[in-house]
Amino acid sequence: MSLACAQCPVRDSAACAVLEPAEREALARAGRTVDLNAGEMLFAAGDENAACATLVCGALKVSNCDADGTEHILALLHPAGFVGEMFAPFARHDVIALAPSRLCVFARGDLEAALAEYPRLSGALLRRAQEDLHSARTLLALGTRTSAAARVAGLIAGFAQGASTSPCHPAARFDLPLSRGEMAAMLGLTIETVSRQFGNLEGRGAIRRHGKRGIELVDPALLHQLAD
Amino acid sequence: MSLACAQCPVRDSAACAVLEPAEREALARAGRTVDLNAGEMLFAAGDENAACATLVCGALKVSNCDADGTEHILALLHPAGFVGEMFAPFARHDVIALAPSRLCVFARGDLEAALAEYPRLSGALLRRAQEDLHSARTLLALGTRTSAAARVAGLIAGFAQGASTSPCHPAARFDLPLSRGEMAAMLGLTIETVSRQFGNLEGRGAIRRHGKRGIELVDPALLHQLAD
DNA sequence: CGTGATCTTGAAAATTTTCAAATAGAGTGG
DNA sequence: CCACTCTATTTGAAAATTTTCAAGATCACG
């Protein structure tokens, strides 16, 4: 079944936006739509037939389990984001839905053919890969901070930015996209430490918690100062 | 001065290897060669005129200083590697030579023109960006391990792989490319903790130190086990 | 053979993890 | 609508690890 690009919510922002309508339809016929519920896996580390995908709506995490079973979250993916190994023969990480999600999935061979046929697509994916690289490095700088307080404060500040509609101001109130355990897996901390840091931040008046996921930024300046 | 591509040691492995000889010469005329001594900076975070570069020989680090002055090393660059912001208006991180290095540097505008003119170049840079992304995520998984022992052991194992000529066996003996302080800045630890972990690894018989930088892998299996 | 920088080592202080248990929330079936 | 159950979160206290601060030791180099 071909994809309805005309109604795709990311038709202007995903990598395929650089294609002409006819080209895009041709690419769409090679792909397929996949829907995932929260917690479902798109593919697992080591999968040989791992494909590539553009996220249409929802949210994904890219994660990795080390030898002792600890999960490490390496990236979060938002709509219009692209995930998958274009050049490696197998998937290097798990890709799991954080929320009900829809994806536009391509077999690696079909995508390679599309890259050869539509060179502009390489440019669009290059731009996106550079953004992903920057995100990974930002997360790396966050996860290697020495104090747990700075890591958690920085993560919350980042989520507040991401949840905002404006590019320069953080959202005053938003829902965390991750559980405590998932935040711990991003930052290299334990669940308990993350939870305690939330408590500290609330105690100092930087944030206020509303239920499990709701966060209100009471003092954004203080939050940034604690994030260092 | 134009670059001598014919004698370039990375002419077959760098991104420009996908170009025809004539195309490559044209690109080379737009670029310039830059030599750096160890410790010299190619460009700093925030530089507006930051350029892009292919590393011809030597080694670079990509790093970032947070508010309290702590350095975080986000990536290491080896010959044929590519560094720089192709799409952002300024450099996001510092780029510093770890060893005497030679680079082939292009102004962002010239590189953009080259991408438009030689679409294959996008594909080559895309492939390289995916590799960089994978390296960043590998480092992220390493830096967010909870124990210092696992982080240091994993870093040494990675260096042993990189120093090897064979892709599947680590080098039995090699020199560390970084100082203790730089390793600490990669892993989010202090210099002292890194030093003590080296001492522990030697005490347990996993490695032997030879001078400050020399490492001999006495028991690679044990090293990997400790790296978990 | 100094000299300066890097590395190692020691001991106390601070932080984080671990283990254990209590609390809060969401969803289900009665 | 309520009681119940299951999971996620919070909290507590002890144990383990890491940082900090302070000296030494080592090494490269002029």
mmCIF file of N, CA and C (backbone and C1' of nucleotides) in Angstrom, chain D residues 12-23:
data_model
loop_
_atom_site.group_PDB
_atom_site.id
_atom_site.type_symbol
_atom_site.label_atom_id
_atom_site.label_comp_id
_atom_site.label_asym_id
_atom_site.label_seq_id
_atom_site.Cartn_x
_atom_site.Cartn_y
_atom_site.Cartn_z
ATOM 1 P P DG D 12 12.694 10.569 54.163
ATOM 2 O "O5'" DG D 12 13.503 9.261 54.588
ATOM 3 C "C5'" DG D 12 12.778 8.144 55.076
ATOM 4 C "C4'" DG D 12 13.730 7.035 55.481
ATOM 5 C "C3'" DG D 12 15.059 7.514 56.074
ATOM 6 O "O3'" DG D 12 15.279 6.820 57.290
ATOM 7 C "C1'" DG D 12 15.448 5.989 54.275
ATOM 8 P P DA D 13 16.417 7.262 58.297
ATOM 9 O "O5'" DA D 13 17.522 6.144 58.015
ATOM 10 C "C5'" DA D 13 17.149 4.767 58.086
ATOM 11 C "C4'" DA D 13 18.353 3.914 57.758
ATOM 12 C "C3'" DA D 13 19.680 4.456 58.308
ATOM 13 O "O3'" DA D 13 20.484 3.357 58.692
ATOM 14 C "C1'" DA D 13 19.825 4.252 55.979
ATOM 15 P P DA D 14 21.916 3.560 59.408
ATOM 16 O "O5'" DA D 14 22.840 2.555 58.589
ATOM 17 C "C5'" DA D 14 22.317 1.254 58.258
ATOM 18 C "C4'" DA D 14 23.114 0.651 57.128
ATOM 19 C "C3'" DA D 14 24.628 0.694 57.345
ATOM 20 O "O3'" DA D 14 25.179 -0.538 56.904
ATOM 21 C "C1'" DA D 14 24.075 1.792 55.326
ATOM 22 P P DA D 15 26.762 -0.796 56.965
ATOM 23 O "O5'" DA D 15 27.171 -0.822 55.425
ATOM 24 C "C5'" DA D 15 26.443 -1.656 54.509
ATOM 25 C "C4'" DA D 15 27.005 -1.469 53.117
ATOM 26 C "C3'" DA D 15 28.528 -1.516 53.052
ATOM 27 O "O3'" DA D 15 28.911 -2.285 51.919
ATOM 28 C "C1'" DA D 15 27.756 0.550 52.182
ATOM 29 P P DA D 16 30.439 -2.616 51.631
ATOM 30 O "O5'" DA D 16 30.691 -1.826 50.280
ATOM 31 C "C5'" DA D 16 29.704 -1.856 49.244
ATOM 32 C "C4'" DA D 16 29.998 -0.764 48.244
ATOM 33 C "C3'" DA D 16 31.471 -0.654 47.848
ATOM 34 O "O3'" DA D 16 31.567 -0.794 46.450
ATOM 35 C "C1'" DA D 16 30.575 1.474 48.437
ATOM 36 P P DT D 17 32.984 -0.684 45.700
ATOM 37 O "O5'" DT D 17 32.915 0.786 45.104
ATOM 38 C "C5'" DT D 17 31.719 1.239 44.469
ATOM 39 C "C4'" DT D 17 31.843 2.711 44.146
ATOM 40 C "C3'" DT D 17 33.177 3.101 43.509
ATOM 41 O "O3'" DT D 17 32.897 3.666 42.254
ATOM 42 C "C1'" DT D 17 32.588 4.574 45.281
ATOM 43 P P DT D 18 34.076 4.228 41.327
ATOM 44 O "O5'" DT D 18 34.081 5.783 41.662
ATOM 45 C "C5'" DT D 18 32.874 6.521 41.542
ATOM 46 C "C4'" DT D 18 33.088 7.937 42.030
ATOM 47 C "C3'" DT D 18 34.319 8.625 41.424
ATOM 48 O "O3'" DT D 18 33.894 9.802 40.778
ATOM 49 C "C1'" DT D 18 34.289 8.854 43.795
ATOM 50 P P DT D 19 34.950 10.846 40.128
ATOM 51 O "O5'" DT D 19 35.082 11.978 41.252
ATOM 52 C "C5'" DT D 19 33.907 12.601 41.728
ATOM 53 C "C4'" DT D 19 34.232 13.527 42.886
ATOM 54 C "C3'" DT D 19 35.261 14.617 42.563
ATOM 55 O "O3'" DT D 19 34.727 15.860 43.000
ATOM 56 C "C1'" DT D 19 35.889 13.433 44.521
ATOM 57 P P DT D 20 35.441 17.248 42.588
ATOM 58 O "O5'" DT D 20 36.208 17.712 43.911
ATOM 59 C "C5'" DT D 20 35.763 17.244 45.146
ATOM 60 C "C4'" DT D 20 36.713 17.595 46.269
ATOM 61 C "C3'" DT D 20 37.805 18.623 45.967
ATOM 62 O "O3'" DT D 20 37.841 19.543 47.054
ATOM 63 C "C1'" DT D 20 38.770 16.639 46.827
ATOM 64 P P DC D 21 38.611 20.939 46.955
ATOM 65 O "O5'" DC D 21 39.938 20.667 47.805
ATOM 66 C "C5'" DC D 21 39.810 20.121 49.117
ATOM 67 C "C4'" DC D 21 41.152 19.629 49.617
ATOM 68 C "C3'" DC D 21 42.334 20.528 49.238
ATOM 69 O "O3'" DC D 21 43.127 20.723 50.393
ATOM 70 C "C1'" DC D 21 42.779 18.306 48.667
ATOM 71 P P DA D 22 44.371 21.708 50.394
ATOM 72 O "O5'" DA D 22 45.594 20.721 50.690
ATOM 73 C "C5'" DA D 22 45.380 19.557 51.487
ATOM 74 C "C4'" DA D 22 46.591 18.657 51.411
ATOM 75 C "C3'" DA D 22 47.891 19.375 51.023
ATOM 76 O "O3'" DA D 22 48.984 18.850 51.770
ATOM 77 C "C1'" DA D 22 47.497 17.609 49.555
ATOM 78 P P DA D 23 50.211 19.819 52.114
ATOM 79 O "O5'" DA D 23 51.458 19.336 51.274
ATOM 80 C "C5'" DA D 23 51.315 18.405 50.224
ATOM 81 C "C4'" DA D 23 51.783 17.036 50.659
ATOM 82 C "C3'" DA D 23 53.250 16.824 50.385
ATOM 83 O "O3'" DA D 23 53.751 15.791 51.214
ATOM 84 C "C1'" DA D 23 51.939 15.638 48.793
#
